[in-house]
Amino acid sequence: MFVSKTHRLWIILSVFFIGATPLFSNDDCCPAPDPCDKCAQIWPSRGPDWIITPSAGPCVSKGFDANITADFIYWTAREDHLGFALKESIQTQPDGQITQTDRGRVIHPDWNFEPGFKIGVGYLYDHDGWDIQATYTWLRVRNTKNSVSIDDLNTERILEVGGFGVFAGLSDVTEASGRWQLDFNVVDLELGRNFFISRYLKLHPHFGLKGTWQDQDYQVDALGVAQEFQVQDNRATSENKHHLEYWGIGILAGLDTTWHFNRCTSFLGNIRVSALWERFEVDNKSTRALLVPQVGNSPVTILYAENDFRTIKPVLELFLGLRWETWFCCDGYHFSIEGGWEEQWWSDQNQFFEPTINSREGDLNLQGFTVKMRLDF
């Protein structure tokens, strides 16, 4: 019997769609949802009417109710009051007086985005849907060096910014550079509950502990003239080193909000605040030495000091983003991926020592992109 090409095409497509139907539909082997089951509140309409704030889990059927998370972060970290040099145009009058001819510019470290990560583990309890989550954050900031130079001391000049010892007493500075580095480590331990307050809005209040340990290094180098060296070539270099070791621990509290467009797609807005008991250990050393070493003129240390103290400082964290999530294998597993913009404000983390003002007292700010994946099983 003759079958046209069109008929054969319809037969092939029909067989394909019939065979593929189980891939895009619920498994008939899955049992009917039990409204009293611990996972009945994956979506509000599936739970019993007497539940006022149904748990939003995410819960999985016949699983451990554990989860693992992995975040890729691409942040820029910046700290206030780290300007180290002022470059300006000048004019020398006949009487020798110097006047400024144009607006000067303060030179800071060169801020860039750096990659990092977060990893976490969690568990969902049967007790009213409480959950516990532990997360570790890692970030290293290295590529921040910035420099400035001038060619003619009669038309331009470089002045130090930031207090005594930045250029170690050099005059007629023609080159200067600054570099800031940060080792950022944070551990969060949180207890919370994720629940629906309406059909499409979830809240996740939580509280717990935040711990952190961080190292900062800030170095300013300069090339100029050291007047006290009585030599023919008194060009000299200076090196101003700051080292800050810091740890803190304290209470955190926050609220995560999820605004569902449908079961799988949602808009996120999160906030958390912390108050940390902190210890700062700060060292500052400023030295200068001849560019061409000569006998009898060894390097000179003009400042070498430390400042150790304890205090309480606040931390504020914000996040705005989108999430896509799904359940599979008869709701036995849950997977989600989310991405957005995250901001963190750490108050008064710039405690680099300055003799005339004790410390610079600038804030540490981190912000950038965060992409998170989560698997519940």
XYZ file of C-alpha atoms in Angstrom:
377
model
C 0.000 0.000 0.000
C 1.403 3.358 -1.034
C 2.038 5.911 1.799
C 2.908 9.470 0.864
C 5.839 11.330 2.387
C 3.391 13.598 4.237
C 1.649 10.642 5.876
C 4.974 9.094 6.850
C 6.032 12.387 8.475
C 2.822 12.516 10.523
C 3.347 8.927 11.668
C 6.940 9.653 12.802
C 5.924 12.829 14.685
C 3.031 11.028 16.386
C 5.301 8.227 17.590
C 7.840 10.775 18.882
C 5.329 12.819 20.878
C 3.649 9.729 22.321
C 7.018 8.364 23.426
C 8.224 11.696 24.800
C 5.076 12.489 26.767
C 6.366 10.875 30.020
C 9.417 13.143 29.920
C 7.274 16.282 30.172
C 4.524 15.081 32.496
C 4.195 13.851 36.043
C 5.258 10.254 36.625
C 2.155 8.064 36.974
C 4.100 6.022 39.523
C 4.220 8.980 41.899
C 1.699 8.614 44.741
C -1.046 11.201 45.119
C -0.008 14.086 47.411
C -0.980 13.617 51.056
C -2.310 16.965 52.406
C -0.935 16.097 55.851
C 2.516 15.103 54.595
C 5.450 17.230 55.781
C 6.008 18.367 52.174
C 2.363 19.202 51.485
C 3.111 22.912 51.611
C 5.472 23.049 48.639
C 2.703 25.219 47.210
C -0.040 26.731 49.436
C -3.020 25.273 47.552
C -1.784 21.745 48.316
C -1.811 22.059 52.105
C -4.674 21.718 54.592
C -6.804 24.776 55.277
C -5.842 25.017 58.948
C -2.215 25.985 58.223
C -1.933 29.774 58.601
C 1.644 30.219 57.357
C 2.415 27.023 55.410
C 6.060 26.038 55.336
C 7.760 26.809 52.027
C 10.687 24.445 52.588
C 11.890 23.768 50.025
C 10.954 20.255 51.105
C 11.598 16.954 49.314
C 9.630 13.726 49.641
C 11.275 10.771 51.402
C 14.637 12.532 51.521
C 17.086 13.742 54.128
C 15.865 17.339 53.728
C 19.484 18.461 53.503
C 20.860 20.956 51.012
C 24.153 22.116 49.582
C 24.763 25.537 48.034
C 27.511 26.981 45.857
C 27.859 30.660 44.915
C 30.121 32.363 42.423
C 30.738 35.983 43.395
C 32.311 38.709 41.278
C 32.689 41.665 43.622
C 34.573 44.892 43.937
C 35.864 45.743 47.419
C 36.577 49.374 48.256
C 37.626 51.123 51.430
C 37.181 54.779 52.319
C 40.019 57.228 53.047
C 42.786 55.400 51.196
C 43.869 58.338 49.048
C 47.670 58.593 49.189
C 48.729 61.421 46.841
C 47.511 64.751 45.489
C 48.680 65.780 42.016
C 48.225 69.417 41.036
C 49.487 72.011 38.582
C 51.494 74.920 39.991
C 53.179 78.160 38.956
C 56.251 79.644 40.638
C 56.124 83.426 41.143
C 59.228 85.667 40.789
C 59.403 85.966 44.580
C 59.560 82.155 44.874
C 55.991 81.742 46.051
C 54.143 78.748 44.579
C 50.521 79.110 43.519
C 48.126 76.438 42.331
C 46.922 76.937 38.759
C 44.371 74.138 38.382
C 42.227 71.829 40.484
C 44.248 68.954 41.922
C 43.333 65.275 41.855
C 43.591 62.787 44.739
C 45.017 59.391 43.755
C 43.467 56.245 45.266
C 44.146 52.523 44.794
C 42.765 51.177 41.532
C 39.523 49.391 42.410
C 38.668 46.307 40.343
C 36.270 43.351 40.396
C 37.643 40.093 41.807
C 36.196 36.541 41.744
C 35.334 34.612 44.896
C 32.918 32.004 46.174
C 30.500 30.908 48.875
C 29.729 27.340 49.926
C 27.041 26.187 52.311
C 25.170 23.270 53.843
C 21.754 23.219 55.460
C 19.011 21.089 56.945
C 15.206 21.395 57.130
C 13.686 20.194 60.411
C 10.287 18.520 60.794
C 9.588 20.920 63.666
C 7.338 23.500 61.976
C 9.660 23.724 58.974
C 12.587 25.319 60.800
C 15.855 25.315 58.874
C 19.498 25.746 59.764
C 22.128 26.956 57.300
C 25.913 27.409 57.473
C 27.748 29.432 54.794
C 31.405 30.321 54.215
C 32.449 33.303 52.043
C 35.927 33.637 50.488
C 37.317 36.659 48.613
C 40.845 37.864 47.871
C 41.576 41.383 46.600
C 44.983 41.858 44.998
C 44.921 43.903 41.768
C 44.616 47.436 43.175
C 47.983 49.112 42.518
C 47.790 52.677 41.207
C 50.560 55.196 40.582
C 51.190 58.819 39.667
C 54.249 60.673 38.350
C 55.326 64.100 37.120
C 58.098 65.292 34.783
C 58.615 68.952 35.743
C 58.702 70.103 39.376
C 58.270 73.708 38.214
C 54.807 73.084 36.748
C 53.484 70.141 38.792
C 53.821 68.689 42.256
C 52.792 65.627 44.253
C 51.737 66.041 47.881
C 51.091 63.300 50.415
C 47.534 62.588 51.550
C 46.564 60.726 54.693
C 48.728 62.110 57.467
C 52.266 61.983 58.790
C 54.632 59.373 57.368
C 52.924 58.621 54.053
C 56.000 59.772 52.094
C 58.354 59.344 55.086
C 59.341 63.011 55.008
C 60.465 63.151 51.363
C 60.258 66.443 49.449
C 60.111 67.139 45.704
C 58.310 63.836 45.116
C 58.150 62.842 41.445
C 56.602 59.360 41.708
C 54.173 57.689 44.105
C 52.192 54.463 44.125
C 49.690 52.796 46.437
C 48.412 49.246 46.758
C 45.715 47.759 49.015
C 45.088 44.044 49.612
C 42.301 42.218 51.436
C 41.822 38.630 52.633
C 38.086 38.315 53.353
C 36.670 35.286 55.223
C 33.168 35.084 56.717
C 31.138 32.262 58.305
C 27.373 32.606 58.874
C 25.281 30.199 60.978
C 21.531 30.859 60.776
C 18.265 29.440 62.108
C 15.107 30.413 60.230
C 11.761 29.429 58.782
C 10.597 29.828 55.181
C 6.820 30.225 54.839
C 4.033 31.615 52.663
C 2.066 34.622 53.864
C 0.005 34.679 50.671
C -0.312 32.541 47.566
C 2.692 34.124 45.830
C 4.749 35.720 48.622
C 7.218 33.926 50.894
C 9.119 35.273 53.898
C 12.197 33.747 55.509
C 13.088 35.446 58.806
C 16.296 34.178 60.337
C 18.846 34.956 63.012
C 22.124 33.485 64.183
C 25.837 34.203 64.435
C 28.334 35.813 62.070
C 32.072 35.271 62.395
C 34.858 36.786 60.314
C 38.625 37.010 60.067
C 40.269 39.442 57.692
C 43.723 40.755 56.803
C 44.443 44.073 55.118
C 47.734 45.384 53.738
C 48.206 48.927 52.487
C 51.544 50.153 51.124
C 52.545 53.524 49.690
C 55.893 53.979 47.901
C 57.382 57.271 46.726
C 60.457 58.685 44.984
C 61.733 62.116 45.979
C 64.489 63.945 47.834
C 65.702 63.330 51.419
C 67.278 66.582 52.593
C 68.999 65.095 55.659
C 71.294 62.897 53.557
C 74.369 65.075 52.964
C 75.415 63.525 49.666
C 75.609 64.710 46.080
C 72.741 62.463 44.945
C 70.128 62.681 47.700
C 67.284 61.124 45.744
C 65.507 58.657 48.004
C 62.641 56.204 48.145
C 60.073 55.842 50.897
C 58.010 52.869 51.981
C 54.958 53.252 54.214
C 53.509 49.861 55.228
C 50.246 49.227 57.063
C 49.137 45.777 58.200
C 45.751 45.124 59.810
C 44.570 41.831 61.304
C 40.942 41.700 62.323
C 38.437 39.192 63.664
C 34.858 39.609 64.778
C 31.870 37.618 66.003
C 28.332 38.676 66.788
C 24.607 38.359 66.290
C 22.950 38.603 62.887
C 19.292 38.881 61.913
C 17.677 39.110 58.515
C 14.671 38.701 56.280
C 14.577 37.051 52.842
C 11.547 37.780 50.646
C 10.450 35.774 47.590
C 7.852 37.221 45.208
C 6.588 34.419 42.934
C 5.504 35.019 39.349
C 4.663 31.311 39.207
C 5.784 28.196 41.003
C 9.233 28.159 39.387
C 10.157 31.818 38.852
C 10.433 34.500 41.520
C 11.892 37.885 42.402
C 14.141 38.125 45.483
C 14.861 40.885 47.979
C 16.969 40.123 51.075
C 18.344 42.135 53.984
C 20.412 41.256 57.033
C 22.142 43.227 59.766
C 24.832 42.222 62.245
C 26.580 43.693 65.262
C 30.082 42.261 65.680
C 32.419 42.287 68.658
C 35.728 42.972 66.921
C 39.439 43.063 67.592
C 41.844 45.106 65.480
C 45.629 44.616 65.479
C 47.274 47.346 63.417
C 50.954 47.928 62.563
C 52.439 50.899 60.706
C 56.068 51.296 59.614
C 57.435 54.155 57.509
C 61.031 54.189 56.220
C 63.156 56.025 53.677
C 66.470 55.180 52.027
C 68.778 56.605 49.375
C 67.995 55.526 45.842
C 71.737 54.841 45.383
C 72.990 53.365 48.697
C 76.147 54.937 50.090
C 78.415 54.075 52.996
C 77.302 55.713 56.227
C 73.767 56.444 55.032
C 71.578 53.529 56.116
C 67.762 53.505 55.765
C 65.914 55.655 58.297
C 62.742 54.568 60.109
C 60.643 57.600 60.980
C 57.565 55.783 62.297
C 57.016 52.309 63.753
C 53.870 51.853 65.829
C 51.053 49.453 66.642
C 47.476 49.940 67.790
C 45.417 47.067 69.253
C 41.852 47.540 70.452
C 38.351 45.999 70.619
C 35.003 47.490 69.697
C 31.525 46.739 68.285
C 30.695 47.680 64.685
C 27.626 47.077 62.470
C 27.390 45.210 59.158
C 24.599 45.653 56.590
C 23.938 43.245 53.678
C 21.464 43.628 50.790
C 20.560 41.431 47.813
C 18.246 41.875 44.817
C 17.797 39.204 42.154
C 15.814 36.501 40.333
C 15.397 32.771 41.006
C 14.332 29.742 38.988
C 13.584 26.481 40.813
C 12.098 23.073 40.123
C 11.304 19.742 41.781
C 11.936 16.426 40.047
C 11.860 12.641 40.617
C 8.440 12.689 42.327
C 9.430 15.804 44.295
C 12.364 13.850 45.706
C 14.864 16.537 44.698
C 14.778 20.302 44.466
C 17.137 22.474 42.418
C 17.325 26.252 42.183
C 19.557 28.815 40.518
C 19.479 32.517 41.292
C 21.466 35.577 40.378
C 21.523 39.225 41.287
C 23.367 42.161 42.806
C 24.708 41.999 46.358
C 25.986 44.803 48.582
C 27.760 44.695 51.951
C 28.700 47.606 54.219
C 31.213 47.044 57.026
C 31.488 50.079 59.271
C 34.871 51.628 60.173
C 37.109 48.845 58.872
C 39.863 51.274 57.846
C 41.717 51.432 61.149
C 45.155 52.005 59.632
C 47.162 53.896 62.239
C 47.954 57.592 61.829
C 49.704 59.341 64.766
C 47.871 62.653 64.443
C 44.330 61.231 64.151
C 44.740 57.705 65.669
C 43.030 56.015 62.691
C 41.519 56.891 59.318
C 38.117 55.323 60.159
C 36.818 54.540 56.687
C 34.138 51.995 55.794
C 34.682 48.783 53.834
C 32.205 48.328 50.977
C 31.719 45.206 48.860
C 29.324 44.884 45.955
C 28.884 42.900 42.777
C 27.260 39.956 41.052
C 26.295 36.774 42.890
C 25.136 33.560 41.189
C 23.897 30.788 43.490
C 22.931 27.151 42.920
C 21.177 24.966 45.483
C 20.320 21.258 45.603
C 17.936 19.756 48.182
C 17.876 16.005 48.638
